[in-house]
Short mmCIF file of C-alpha atoms in Angstrom, two decimals:
data_model
loop_
_atom_site.label_atom_id
_atom_site.label_comp_id
_atom_site.label_asym_id
_atom_site.label_seq_id
_atom_site.Cartn_x
_atom_site.Cartn_y
_atom_site.Cartn_z
CA UNK A 1 0.00 0.00 0.00
CA UNK A 2 1.57 3.30 -1.09
CA UNK A 3 1.39 6.60 0.76
CA UNK A 4 -1.33 8.03 -1.51
CA UNK A 5 -3.59 5.00 -0.91
CA UNK A 6 -3.10 5.36 2.84
CA UNK A 7 -4.15 9.00 2.71
CA UNK A 8 -7.26 8.25 0.64
CA UNK A 9 -8.37 5.54 3.06
CA UNK A 10 -7.95 7.72 6.13
CA UNK A 11 -11.21 8.87 7.71
CA UNK A 12 -11.44 12.65 7.92
CA UNK A 13 -13.56 14.29 10.62
CA UNK A 14 -14.95 17.84 10.22
CA UNK A 15 -13.69 20.28 12.83
CA UNK A 16 -15.02 23.61 11.63
CA UNK A 17 -17.00 25.28 8.86
CA UNK A 18 -16.12 28.59 7.23
CA UNK A 19 -19.29 30.32 6.05
CA UNK A 20 -19.39 33.37 3.78
CA UNK A 21 -22.38 35.71 3.83
CA UNK A 22 -23.27 38.44 1.34
CA UNK A 23 -26.03 41.01 1.26
CA UNK A 24 -26.84 43.83 -1.11
CA UNK A 25 -26.83 47.35 0.24
CA UNK A 26 -29.90 49.55 0.03
CA UNK A 27 -28.43 51.64 -2.76
CA UNK A 28 -27.29 48.53 -4.71
CA UNK A 29 -23.66 49.53 -4.48
CA UNK A 30 -20.90 47.05 -3.66
CA UNK A 31 -22.35 44.06 -1.67
CA UNK A 32 -21.38 43.65 1.98
CA UNK A 33 -19.55 40.45 2.94
CA UNK A 34 -19.07 38.67 6.24
CA UNK A 35 -17.07 35.57 7.17
CA UNK A 36 -18.04 33.35 10.07
CA UNK A 37 -16.30 30.34 11.62
CA UNK A 38 -18.47 27.63 13.23
CA UNK A 39 -16.87 24.79 15.23
CA UNK A 40 -18.25 21.25 14.64
CA UNK A 41 -18.65 18.91 17.61
CA UNK A 42 -18.23 15.10 17.83
CA UNK A 43 -21.83 14.56 16.67
CA UNK A 44 -21.25 16.61 13.52
CA UNK A 45 -23.29 19.59 14.66
CA UNK A 46 -22.17 23.16 14.17
CA UNK A 47 -21.74 25.38 17.19
CA UNK A 48 -22.20 29.11 17.56
CA UNK A 49 -20.56 31.20 14.90
CA UNK A 50 -17.70 33.57 15.62
CA UNK A 51 -16.37 36.34 13.35
CA UNK A 52 -13.26 35.49 11.35
CA UNK A 53 -10.34 37.75 12.33
CA UNK A 54 -7.65 39.20 10.10
CA UNK A 55 -5.09 37.20 12.11
CA UNK A 56 -6.91 33.95 11.27
CA UNK A 57 -7.06 34.72 7.53
CA UNK A 58 -3.42 35.84 7.43
CA UNK A 59 -2.38 32.62 9.16
CA UNK A 60 -4.50 30.56 6.75
CA UNK A 61 -3.18 32.19 3.58
CA UNK A 62 0.41 32.16 4.85
CA UNK A 63 0.19 28.43 5.58
CA UNK A 64 -1.30 27.75 2.14
CA UNK A 65 1.29 29.86 0.34
CA UNK A 66 4.25 28.19 2.01
CA UNK A 67 2.87 24.67 1.86
CA UNK A 68 1.46 24.69 -1.68
CA UNK A 69 3.50 27.21 -3.67
CA UNK A 70 6.97 25.94 -2.81
CA UNK A 71 8.18 29.09 -1.04
CA UNK A 72 11.59 28.18 0.44
CA UNK A 73 12.30 28.85 4.09
CA UNK A 74 14.93 28.42 6.79
CA UNK A 75 18.55 29.52 6.95
CA UNK A 76 19.84 31.44 3.94
CA UNK A 77 22.96 29.77 2.43
CA UNK A 78 26.17 31.84 2.30
CA UNK A 79 26.20 31.70 -1.52
CA UNK A 80 22.76 33.36 -1.80
CA UNK A 81 23.16 36.88 -3.22
CA UNK A 82 19.52 38.00 -3.33
CA UNK A 83 16.35 36.53 -1.85
CA UNK A 84 12.90 38.01 -2.48
CA UNK A 85 10.09 35.55 -1.58
CA UNK A 86 7.25 38.11 -1.84
CA UNK A 87 4.25 36.76 -3.72
CA UNK A 88 4.38 38.01 -7.30
CA UNK A 89 7.93 39.34 -6.86
CA UNK A 90 9.82 36.07 -6.30
CA UNK A 91 13.47 36.40 -7.28
CA UNK A 92 16.49 34.41 -6.09
CA UNK A 93 20.13 34.89 -7.09
CA UNK A 94 23.03 32.70 -5.98
CA UNK A 95 26.39 31.50 -7.24
CA UNK A 96 28.64 28.45 -7.50
CA UNK A 97 32.43 28.82 -7.49
CA UNK A 98 34.45 27.18 -10.29
CA UNK A 99 34.15 23.40 -10.05
CA UNK A 100 33.68 20.17 -11.99
CA UNK A 101 30.21 19.28 -13.24
CA UNK A 102 28.70 16.19 -14.79
CA UNK A 103 27.21 17.13 -18.17
CA UNK A 104 25.01 15.27 -20.64
CA UNK A 105 24.73 15.79 -24.38
CA UNK A 106 22.46 14.70 -27.18
CA UNK A 107 24.15 12.63 -29.88
CA UNK A 108 23.86 15.42 -32.46
CA UNK A 109 26.64 17.37 -30.69
CA UNK A 110 29.08 14.42 -30.82
CA UNK A 111 30.25 15.08 -27.25
CA UNK A 112 30.48 12.16 -24.85
CA UNK A 113 28.83 12.64 -21.47
CA UNK A 114 31.34 13.24 -18.70
CA UNK A 115 32.73 15.54 -16.03
CA UNK A 116 33.98 18.97 -17.11
CA UNK A 117 35.63 21.99 -15.51
CA UNK A 118 33.31 25.01 -15.50
CA UNK A 119 33.81 28.64 -14.42
CA UNK A 120 31.95 30.34 -11.59
CA UNK A 121 28.20 30.45 -12.31
CA UNK A 122 25.51 32.87 -11.13
CA UNK A 123 21.92 31.63 -11.19
CA UNK A 124 18.90 33.93 -11.40
CA UNK A 125 15.47 32.38 -10.81
CA UNK A 126 12.29 34.41 -11.27
CA UNK A 127 8.90 32.69 -11.21
CA UNK A 128 9.49 29.54 -13.31
CA UNK A 129 12.37 30.85 -15.45
CA UNK A 130 16.13 30.72 -15.03
CA UNK A 131 19.02 32.88 -16.26
CA UNK A 132 22.67 32.02 -15.75
CA UNK A 133 25.86 34.05 -16.05
CA UNK A 134 29.55 33.18 -15.84
CA UNK A 135 32.11 35.12 -13.80
CA UNK A 136 35.83 35.07 -13.14
CA UNK A 137 37.10 34.36 -9.63
CA UNK A 138 35.58 32.39 -6.78
CA UNK A 139 33.25 34.84 -4.98
CA UNK A 140 31.47 37.56 -7.01
CA UNK A 141 31.23 41.15 -5.75
CA UNK A 142 28.90 43.94 -6.89
CA UNK A 143 31.49 45.21 -9.40
CA UNK A 144 32.25 41.72 -10.77
CA UNK A 145 31.98 41.54 -14.57
CA UNK A 146 29.47 39.04 -15.95
CA UNK A 147 30.05 36.86 -19.00
CA UNK A 148 27.93 34.75 -21.30
CA UNK A 149 27.50 31.27 -19.85
CA UNK A 150 29.69 28.93 -21.96
CA UNK A 151 27.05 26.24 -22.40
CA UNK A 152 24.56 24.94 -24.89
CA UNK A 153 20.81 25.54 -24.35
CA UNK A 154 21.41 29.15 -23.23
CA UNK A 155 20.38 32.21 -25.25
CA UNK A 156 22.12 35.28 -23.88
CA UNK A 157 21.42 34.43 -20.26
CA UNK A 158 18.04 32.73 -20.71
CA UNK A 159 18.09 28.98 -20.09
CA UNK A 160 16.00 26.61 -22.19
CA UNK A 161 14.85 24.15 -19.51
CA UNK A 162 12.82 21.94 -21.85
CA UNK A 163 10.34 19.45 -20.42
CA UNK A 164 11.97 18.62 -17.12
CA UNK A 165 10.57 15.57 -15.31
CA UNK A 166 12.11 16.68 -12.02
CA UNK A 167 9.40 17.12 -9.39
CA UNK A 168 9.40 20.51 -7.71
CA UNK A 169 9.52 20.29 -3.89
CA UNK A 170 6.53 21.95 -2.21
CA UNK A 171 8.12 22.34 1.19
CA UNK A 172 11.87 22.93 1.17
CA UNK A 173 14.61 25.08 2.62
CA UNK A 174 16.76 27.42 0.53
CA UNK A 175 19.47 24.80 -0.03
CA UNK A 176 16.87 22.37 -1.38
CA UNK A 177 15.48 25.14 -3.60
CA UNK A 178 18.93 25.81 -5.05
CA UNK A 179 19.56 22.10 -5.57
CA UNK A 180 16.28 21.67 -7.45
CA UNK A 181 17.02 24.48 -9.91
CA UNK A 182 20.65 23.51 -10.40
CA UNK A 183 19.56 19.95 -11.21
CA UNK A 184 17.06 21.26 -13.76
CA UNK A 185 19.98 22.80 -15.61
CA UNK A 186 22.82 20.31 -15.13
CA UNK A 187 20.78 17.11 -15.47
CA UNK A 188 19.17 18.21 -18.72
CA UNK A 189 20.65 17.14 -22.06
CA UNK A 190 22.56 19.89 -23.86
CA UNK A 191 21.40 19.90 -27.45
CA UNK A 192 21.76 23.22 -29.28
CA UNK A 193 23.34 26.67 -29.46
CA UNK A 194 20.95 29.18 -27.95
CA UNK A 195 19.91 31.64 -30.61
CA UNK A 196 22.36 29.83 -32.92
CA UNK A 197 25.07 32.05 -31.42
CA UNK A 198 28.39 30.82 -30.09
CA UNK A 199 28.79 32.11 -26.49
CA UNK A 200 32.56 31.52 -26.47
CA UNK A 201 35.35 33.00 -28.58
CA UNK A 202 36.20 29.60 -30.07
CA UNK A 203 33.85 26.81 -31.14
CA UNK A 204 31.80 25.77 -28.09
CA UNK A 205 32.26 22.06 -28.82
CA UNK A 206 36.04 22.50 -28.76
CA UNK A 207 35.90 24.65 -25.61
CA UNK A 208 33.77 22.03 -23.86
CA UNK A 209 35.99 19.11 -24.87
CA UNK A 210 39.11 20.96 -23.74
CA UNK A 211 37.56 21.51 -20.30
CA UNK A 212 37.16 17.76 -19.85
CA UNK A 213 40.80 17.28 -18.81
CA UNK A 214 41.97 20.88 -18.30
CA UNK A 215 40.96 23.87 -16.15
CA UNK A 216 38.39 26.03 -17.90
CA UNK A 217 40.03 28.58 -20.23
CA UNK A 218 38.72 31.97 -19.04
CA UNK A 219 40.05 33.69 -22.16
CA UNK A 220 37.16 32.00 -24.02
CA UNK A 221 34.49 33.94 -22.10
CA UNK A 222 32.59 36.71 -23.88
CA UNK A 223 31.52 39.72 -21.75
CA UNK A 224 27.79 40.28 -21.40
CA UNK A 225 28.16 44.01 -20.76
CA UNK A 226 26.76 43.69 -17.24
CA UNK A 227 28.11 43.64 -13.72
CA UNK A 228 26.66 41.75 -10.78
CA UNK A 229 25.14 44.96 -9.37
CA UNK A 230 23.07 45.30 -12.56
CA UNK A 231 21.08 42.14 -11.84
CA UNK A 232 20.77 42.66 -8.07
CA UNK A 233 17.65 44.75 -8.56
#
């Protein structure tokens, strides 16, 4: 018996009813509304109604937002550069220092899957979209120059995420949030030049193959014309 079956078979007991009332005003202007909460006893009968407070509604909506919309929470990782979890304004920016990454490629590129050296990467996630930038060094500062990410599937800074089968966590901390988005990029198959434009000074296939056994060649990076401070808005 799986977890979903267990939940379906559980018996749920009503604890309270939220009732909404509406009445038209005498001058037929905007209707008046009233919310009432009625507790339900063991025999299934509703008790006396009490007015719903702002504190109750704020608590209810806050719980729903965090539990169902995947808003991250908890300690902010040291590599997080910007964190804005406000509803409708969600924006998260963080970085990875230079490191080795496992990369996967479609057969049309004639690159064998493997581990490659990559430069420092800055991730920008807004709503359900991702941008990435490259930078030189290990820890970016506000005046750090940004470069085009030297990867396939990226147009300018915009990442083509494709049809990812990775399930988005609904209740996670910031580290789990970062891990989810990084996996969406690194576990996808690289397949094409974004915008049919080479993001490196030499052929991107050659640059990628060279980074398999050697440190990434920073002279191959093309400047984007932006600094870190320009995206921290």
